[in-house]
Short mmCIF file of C-alpha atoms in Angstrom, two decimals:
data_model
loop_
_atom_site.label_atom_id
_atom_site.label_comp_id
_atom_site.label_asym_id
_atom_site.label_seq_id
_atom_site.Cartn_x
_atom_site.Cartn_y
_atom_site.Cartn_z
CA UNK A 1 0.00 0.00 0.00
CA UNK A 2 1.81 3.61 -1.15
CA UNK A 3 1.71 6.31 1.71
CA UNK A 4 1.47 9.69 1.41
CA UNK A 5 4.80 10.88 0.56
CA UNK A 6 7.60 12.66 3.04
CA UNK A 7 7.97 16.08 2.39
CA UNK A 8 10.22 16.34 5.39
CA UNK A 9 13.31 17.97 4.29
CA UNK A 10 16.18 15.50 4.77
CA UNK A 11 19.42 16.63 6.72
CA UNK A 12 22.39 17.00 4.13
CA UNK A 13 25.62 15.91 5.60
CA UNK A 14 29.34 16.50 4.21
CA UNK A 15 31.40 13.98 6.32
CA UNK A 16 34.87 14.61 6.27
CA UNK A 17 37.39 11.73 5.77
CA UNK A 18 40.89 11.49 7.13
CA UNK A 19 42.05 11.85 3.65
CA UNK A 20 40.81 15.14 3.07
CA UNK A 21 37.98 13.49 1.06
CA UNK A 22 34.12 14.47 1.67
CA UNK A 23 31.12 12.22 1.36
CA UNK A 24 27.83 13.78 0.40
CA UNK A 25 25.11 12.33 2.22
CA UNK A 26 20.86 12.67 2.94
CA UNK A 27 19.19 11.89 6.09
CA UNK A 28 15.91 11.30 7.20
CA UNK A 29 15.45 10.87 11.09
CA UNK A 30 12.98 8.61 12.45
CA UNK A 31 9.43 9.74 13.03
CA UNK A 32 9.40 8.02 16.33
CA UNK A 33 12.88 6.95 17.26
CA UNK A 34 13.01 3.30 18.79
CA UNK A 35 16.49 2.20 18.78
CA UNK A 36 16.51 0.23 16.00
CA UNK A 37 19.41 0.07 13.31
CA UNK A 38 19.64 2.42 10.95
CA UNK A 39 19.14 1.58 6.82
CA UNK A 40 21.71 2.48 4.40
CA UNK A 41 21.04 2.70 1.02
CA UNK A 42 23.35 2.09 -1.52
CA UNK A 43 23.30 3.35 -5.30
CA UNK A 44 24.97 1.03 -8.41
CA UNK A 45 27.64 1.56 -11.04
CA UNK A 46 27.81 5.24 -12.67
CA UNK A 47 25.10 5.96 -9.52
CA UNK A 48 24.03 8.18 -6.93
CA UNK A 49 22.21 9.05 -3.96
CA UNK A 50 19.23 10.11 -6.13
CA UNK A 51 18.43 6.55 -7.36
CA UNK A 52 16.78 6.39 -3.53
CA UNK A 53 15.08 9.52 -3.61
CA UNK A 54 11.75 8.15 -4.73
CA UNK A 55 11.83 5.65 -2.37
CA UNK A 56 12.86 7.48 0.79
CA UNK A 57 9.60 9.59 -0.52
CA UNK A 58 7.44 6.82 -0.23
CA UNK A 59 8.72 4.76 2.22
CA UNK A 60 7.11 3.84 5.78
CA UNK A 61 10.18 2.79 6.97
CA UNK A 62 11.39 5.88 8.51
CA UNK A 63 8.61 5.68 11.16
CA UNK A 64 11.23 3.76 13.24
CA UNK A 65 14.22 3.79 11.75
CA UNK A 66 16.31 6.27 10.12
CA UNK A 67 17.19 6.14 6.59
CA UNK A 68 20.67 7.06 5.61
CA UNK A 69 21.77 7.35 1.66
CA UNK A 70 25.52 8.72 0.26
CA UNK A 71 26.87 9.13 -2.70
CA UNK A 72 29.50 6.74 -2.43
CA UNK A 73 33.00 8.14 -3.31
CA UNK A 74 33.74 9.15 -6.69
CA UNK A 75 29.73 9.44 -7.80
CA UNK A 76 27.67 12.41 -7.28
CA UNK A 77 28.35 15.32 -4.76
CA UNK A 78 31.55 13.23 -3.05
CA UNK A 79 33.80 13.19 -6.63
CA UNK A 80 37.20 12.06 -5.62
CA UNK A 81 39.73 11.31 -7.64
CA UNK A 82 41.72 9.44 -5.23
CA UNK A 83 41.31 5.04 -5.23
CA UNK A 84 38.60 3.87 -4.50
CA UNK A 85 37.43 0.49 -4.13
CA UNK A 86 35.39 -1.77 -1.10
CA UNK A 87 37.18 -1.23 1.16
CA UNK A 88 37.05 2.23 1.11
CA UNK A 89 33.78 2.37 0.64
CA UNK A 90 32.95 0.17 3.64
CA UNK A 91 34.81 2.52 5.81
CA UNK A 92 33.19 5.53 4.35
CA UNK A 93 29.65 3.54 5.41
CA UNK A 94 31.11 3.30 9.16
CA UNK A 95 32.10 6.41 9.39
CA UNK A 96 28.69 7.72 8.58
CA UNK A 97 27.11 5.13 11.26
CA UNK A 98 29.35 6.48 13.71
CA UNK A 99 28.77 10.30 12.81
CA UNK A 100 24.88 9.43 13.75
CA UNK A 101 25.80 7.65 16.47
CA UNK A 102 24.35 4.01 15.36
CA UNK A 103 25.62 1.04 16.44
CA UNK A 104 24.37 -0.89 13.68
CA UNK A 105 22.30 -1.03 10.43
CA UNK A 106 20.79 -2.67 7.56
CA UNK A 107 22.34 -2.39 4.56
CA UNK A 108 20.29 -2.14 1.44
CA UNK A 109 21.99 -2.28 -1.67
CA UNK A 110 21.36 -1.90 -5.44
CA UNK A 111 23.36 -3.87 -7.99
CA UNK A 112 27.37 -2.78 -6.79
CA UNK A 113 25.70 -1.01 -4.35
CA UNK A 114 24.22 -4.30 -3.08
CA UNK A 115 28.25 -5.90 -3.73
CA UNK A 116 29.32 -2.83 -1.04
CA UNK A 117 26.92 -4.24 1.20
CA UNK A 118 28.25 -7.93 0.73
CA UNK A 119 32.02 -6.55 1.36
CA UNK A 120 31.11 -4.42 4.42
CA UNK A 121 29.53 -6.81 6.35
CA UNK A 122 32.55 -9.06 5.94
CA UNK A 123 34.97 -5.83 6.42
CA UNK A 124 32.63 -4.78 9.45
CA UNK A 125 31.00 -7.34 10.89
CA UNK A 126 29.73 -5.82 14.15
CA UNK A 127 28.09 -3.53 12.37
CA UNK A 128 25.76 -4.96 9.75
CA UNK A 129 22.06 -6.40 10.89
CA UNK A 130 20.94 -7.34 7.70
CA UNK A 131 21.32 -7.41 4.35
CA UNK A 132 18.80 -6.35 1.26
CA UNK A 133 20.54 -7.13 -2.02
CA UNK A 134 18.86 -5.93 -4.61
CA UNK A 135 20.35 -7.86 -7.72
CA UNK A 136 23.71 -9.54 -6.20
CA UNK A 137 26.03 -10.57 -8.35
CA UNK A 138 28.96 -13.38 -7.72
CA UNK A 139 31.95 -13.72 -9.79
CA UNK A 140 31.20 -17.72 -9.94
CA UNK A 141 27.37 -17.43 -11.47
CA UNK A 142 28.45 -14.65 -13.94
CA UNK A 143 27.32 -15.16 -17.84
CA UNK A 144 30.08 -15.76 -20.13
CA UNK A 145 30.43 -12.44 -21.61
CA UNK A 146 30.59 -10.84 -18.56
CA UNK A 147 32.50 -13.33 -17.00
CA UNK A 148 35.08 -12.29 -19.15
CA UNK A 149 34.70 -9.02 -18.16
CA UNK A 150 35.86 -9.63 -14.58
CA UNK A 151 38.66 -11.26 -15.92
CA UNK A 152 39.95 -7.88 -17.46
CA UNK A 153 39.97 -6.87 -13.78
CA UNK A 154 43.34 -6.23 -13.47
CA UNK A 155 43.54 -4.26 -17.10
CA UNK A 156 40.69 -1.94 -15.94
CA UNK A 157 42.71 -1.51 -13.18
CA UNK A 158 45.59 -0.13 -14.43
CA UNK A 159 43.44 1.94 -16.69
CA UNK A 160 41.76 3.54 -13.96
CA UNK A 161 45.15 4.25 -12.23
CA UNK A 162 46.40 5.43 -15.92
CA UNK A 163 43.21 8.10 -15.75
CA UNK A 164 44.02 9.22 -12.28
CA UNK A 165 47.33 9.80 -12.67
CA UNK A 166 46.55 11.75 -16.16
CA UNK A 167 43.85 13.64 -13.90
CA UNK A 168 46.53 14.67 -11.36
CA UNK A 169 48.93 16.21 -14.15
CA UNK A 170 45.88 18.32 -14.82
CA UNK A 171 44.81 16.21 -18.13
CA UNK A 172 41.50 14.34 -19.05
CA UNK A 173 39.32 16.14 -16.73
CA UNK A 174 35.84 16.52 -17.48
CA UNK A 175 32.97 18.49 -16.28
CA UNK A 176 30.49 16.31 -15.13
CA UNK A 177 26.52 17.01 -15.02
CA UNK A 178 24.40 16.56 -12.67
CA UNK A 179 22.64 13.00 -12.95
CA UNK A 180 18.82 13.06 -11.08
CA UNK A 181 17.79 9.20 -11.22
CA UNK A 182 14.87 10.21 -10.06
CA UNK A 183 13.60 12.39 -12.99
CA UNK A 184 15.07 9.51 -15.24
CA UNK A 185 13.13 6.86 -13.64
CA UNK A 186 9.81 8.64 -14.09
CA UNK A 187 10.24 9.72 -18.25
CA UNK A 188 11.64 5.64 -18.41
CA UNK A 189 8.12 4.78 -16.77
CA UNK A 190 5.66 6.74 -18.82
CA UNK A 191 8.02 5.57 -22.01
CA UNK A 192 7.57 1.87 -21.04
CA UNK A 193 3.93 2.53 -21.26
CA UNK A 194 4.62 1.57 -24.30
CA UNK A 195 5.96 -1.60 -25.08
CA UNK A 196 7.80 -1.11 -28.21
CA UNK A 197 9.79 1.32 -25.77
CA UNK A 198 11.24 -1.65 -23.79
CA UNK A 199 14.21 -2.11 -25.77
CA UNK A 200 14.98 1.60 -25.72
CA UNK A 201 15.19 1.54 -22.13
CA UNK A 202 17.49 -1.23 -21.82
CA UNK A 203 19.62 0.25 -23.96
CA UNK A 204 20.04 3.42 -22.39
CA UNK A 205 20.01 2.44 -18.82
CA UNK A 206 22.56 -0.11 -19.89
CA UNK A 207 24.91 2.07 -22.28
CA UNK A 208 28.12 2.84 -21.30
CA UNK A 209 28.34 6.03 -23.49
CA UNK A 210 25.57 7.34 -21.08
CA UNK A 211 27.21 6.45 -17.62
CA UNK A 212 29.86 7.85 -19.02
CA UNK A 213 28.75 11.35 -19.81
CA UNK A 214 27.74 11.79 -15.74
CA UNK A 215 30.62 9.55 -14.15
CA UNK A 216 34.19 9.89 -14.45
CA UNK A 217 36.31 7.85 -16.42
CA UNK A 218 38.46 6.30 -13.85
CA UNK A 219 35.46 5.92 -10.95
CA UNK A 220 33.85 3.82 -14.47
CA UNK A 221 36.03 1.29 -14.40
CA UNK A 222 37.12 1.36 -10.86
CA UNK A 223 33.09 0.50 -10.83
CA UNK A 224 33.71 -2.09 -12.90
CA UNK A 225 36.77 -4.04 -11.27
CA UNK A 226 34.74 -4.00 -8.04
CA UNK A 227 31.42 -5.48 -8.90
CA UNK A 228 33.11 -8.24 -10.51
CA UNK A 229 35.33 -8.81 -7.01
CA UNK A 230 34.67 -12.04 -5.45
CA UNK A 231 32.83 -11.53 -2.43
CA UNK A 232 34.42 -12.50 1.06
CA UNK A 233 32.71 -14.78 2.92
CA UNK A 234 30.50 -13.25 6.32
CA UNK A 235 32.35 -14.07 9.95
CA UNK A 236 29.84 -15.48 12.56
CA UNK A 237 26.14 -16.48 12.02
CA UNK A 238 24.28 -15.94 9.25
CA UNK A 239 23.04 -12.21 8.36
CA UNK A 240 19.31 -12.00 7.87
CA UNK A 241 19.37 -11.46 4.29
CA UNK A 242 16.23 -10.44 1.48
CA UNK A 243 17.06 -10.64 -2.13
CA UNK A 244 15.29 -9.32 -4.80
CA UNK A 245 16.42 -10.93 -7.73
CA UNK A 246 15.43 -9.54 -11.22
CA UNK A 247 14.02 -12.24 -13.48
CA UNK A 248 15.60 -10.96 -16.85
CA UNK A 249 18.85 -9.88 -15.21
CA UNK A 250 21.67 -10.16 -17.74
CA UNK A 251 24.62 -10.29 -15.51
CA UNK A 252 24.50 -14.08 -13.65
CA UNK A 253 23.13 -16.82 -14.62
CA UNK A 254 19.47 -16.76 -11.80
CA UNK A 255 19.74 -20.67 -10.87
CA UNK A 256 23.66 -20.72 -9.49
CA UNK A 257 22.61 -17.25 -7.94
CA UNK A 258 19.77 -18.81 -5.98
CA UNK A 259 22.70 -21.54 -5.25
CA UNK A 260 24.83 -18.92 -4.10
CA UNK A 261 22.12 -17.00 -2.00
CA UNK A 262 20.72 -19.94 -0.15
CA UNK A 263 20.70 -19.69 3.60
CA UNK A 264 18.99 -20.74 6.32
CA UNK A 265 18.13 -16.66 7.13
CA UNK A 266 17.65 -16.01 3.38
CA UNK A 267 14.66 -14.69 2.21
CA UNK A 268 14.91 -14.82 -2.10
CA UNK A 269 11.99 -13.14 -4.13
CA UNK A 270 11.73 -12.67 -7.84
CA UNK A 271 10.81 -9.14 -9.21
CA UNK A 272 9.50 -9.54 -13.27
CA UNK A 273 11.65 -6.89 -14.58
CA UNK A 274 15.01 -6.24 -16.40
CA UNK A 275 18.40 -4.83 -14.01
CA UNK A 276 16.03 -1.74 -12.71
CA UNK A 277 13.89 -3.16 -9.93
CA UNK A 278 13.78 0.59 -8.35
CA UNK A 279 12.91 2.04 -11.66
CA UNK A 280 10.66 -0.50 -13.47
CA UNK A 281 9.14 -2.07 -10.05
CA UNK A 282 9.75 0.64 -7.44
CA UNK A 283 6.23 0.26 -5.40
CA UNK A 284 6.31 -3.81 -5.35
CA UNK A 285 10.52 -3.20 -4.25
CA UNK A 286 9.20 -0.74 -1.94
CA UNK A 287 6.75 -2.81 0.01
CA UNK A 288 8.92 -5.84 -0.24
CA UNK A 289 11.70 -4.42 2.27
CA UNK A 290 9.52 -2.87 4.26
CA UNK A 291 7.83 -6.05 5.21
CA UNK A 292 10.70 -8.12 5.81
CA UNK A 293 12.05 -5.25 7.56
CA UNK A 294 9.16 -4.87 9.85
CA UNK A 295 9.22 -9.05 10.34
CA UNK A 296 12.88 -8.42 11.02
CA UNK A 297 12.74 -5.33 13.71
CA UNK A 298 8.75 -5.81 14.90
CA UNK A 299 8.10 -4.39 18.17
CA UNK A 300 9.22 -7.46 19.55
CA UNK A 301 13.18 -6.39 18.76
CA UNK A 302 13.15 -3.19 20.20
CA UNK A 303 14.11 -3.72 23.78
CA UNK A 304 17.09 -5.66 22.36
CA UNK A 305 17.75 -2.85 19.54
CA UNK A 306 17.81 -0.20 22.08
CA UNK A 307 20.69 -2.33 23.71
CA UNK A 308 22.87 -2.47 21.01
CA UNK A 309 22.65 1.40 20.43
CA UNK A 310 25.44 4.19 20.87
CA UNK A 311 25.55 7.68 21.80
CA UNK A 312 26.04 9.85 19.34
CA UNK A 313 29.80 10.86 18.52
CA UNK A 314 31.86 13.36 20.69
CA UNK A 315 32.45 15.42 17.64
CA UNK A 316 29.64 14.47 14.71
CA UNK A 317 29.88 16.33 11.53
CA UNK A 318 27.82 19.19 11.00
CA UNK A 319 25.25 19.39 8.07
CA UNK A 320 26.65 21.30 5.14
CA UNK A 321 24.59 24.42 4.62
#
């Protein structure tokens, strides 16, 4: 069922990293606050924040818990042109927990979004709930062509470090616009009311010429080398985990996924669209994570939420203006 949606004006943070970088990030604070873990949401490849925008809108779930998205370095408002890669990111995502002052949270993840998820809860342990992946992929269930993709790893690699170091020297710089997901994902929806325009939108959601245009070069194939990373495997019990697995995906092949994904505190559903759940599905994603979210962190889990939680930080960063 939709809900009305937020108007609330989310709190924009810049959070300073040791490294002189700065991560843009949007928050919306609980309604009611009860101690429960926070939910991250992650963007994909040549992403940003704003691919979350509708459904932090929307959403119910920020009537207990509060919903944290970043543009995760190099992408949107926190362009770096220093490495990047899981690790970093992962650290970038703790650092943001511990500027609010959360012990924990759920990480919900789209596409390498959902593969920065995977990585931090192995990176991080302590700090991970649960897990919505939204389109996994692992290196093992990848289709041949882009199976040999990941092999070029290393090449795109060196590439990327080839940009950076031309960006450095002043060279190869681009101005980047703005990309609003957002605005994309609505014109893609009233285009696919038609459906001779289904092929159009795969191939513009899936062209590289467009990431391109709104992503720098060497955070493109950074992008790249990490979604095709093999993912560590978790320390300790079982994370709950939902997956929402697109059933005309191109990346994996969906029966050694569901393999892969199996777990006794696994939850897998299909969604009947292409790589775009958010975009092509974004009420049925919607309502999905909020109900295992609520069967997750019912009322039942608060007491024991509210004992896992920290104070805020001596120090937190203030909101940009």
């Amino acid at each position: 069922m939709d809900v009305t949606p937020d108007r609330r004006p989310e709190i924009e943070l810049a959070l300073p990293r040791p490294d002189g970088a700065s991560i843009a990030c949007r928050i919306r604070p609980a309604r009611r606050p009860a101690g429960l873990p926070a939910v991250v949401l992650l963007h994909g490849l040549a992403s940003n924040l704003t691919r979350f925008t509708e459904f932090v809108e929307h959403t119910s779930l920020d009537a207990r818990h509060e919903l944290l998205r970043m543009d995760l370095r190099g992408h949107g408002a926190s362009l770096s042109r220093r490495p990047i890669s899981h690790e970093v990111w992962s650290d970038d995502l703790v650092a943001l927990l511990d500027a609010r002052g959360h012990a924990d949270a759920v990480l919900v993840g789209h596409s390498l979004g959902a593969q920065v998820a995977l990585h931090g809860a192995a990176r991080h342990p302590t700090r991970v709930r649960g897990l919505v992946l939204i389109d996994p992929v692992f290196r093992d269930a990848l289709l041949p062509p882009w199976r040999r993709r990941a092999r070029a790893g290393p090449l795109l690699a060196a590439a990327a470090a080839t940009v950076r170091a031309l960006n450095a020297l002043g060279l190869h710089r681009r101005s980047l616009p703005p990309l609003d997901l957002r605005a994309l994902d609505e014109a893609a929806r009233r285009a696919l009311a038609s459906p001779q325009a289904e092929a159009e939108f795969i191939r513009r959601y899936s062209s590289t010429g467009a990431d391109l245009r709104t992503t720098a070069t060497a955070v493109y194939l950074q992008d790249l080398v990490e979604m095709f990373r093999p993912v560590p495997p978790q320390s300790g019990a079982p994370l709950p985990t939902l997956v929402l697995q697109s059933t005309a995906a191109h990346f994996a092949d969906p029966v050694r996924m569901r393999e892969r994904l199996a777990g006794p505190r696994t939850t897998i559903a299909a969604v009947d669209c292409n790589h775009w759940p958010l975009t092509e599905r974004p009420v049925e994603v919607r309502e999905a994570i909020e109900r295992w979210c609520g069967a997750q962190f019912g009322e039942g889990a608060v007491d024991a939420s509210r004992a896992r939680s920290v104070p805020p930080a001596a120090d937190p960063a203030e909101p940009s203006s």
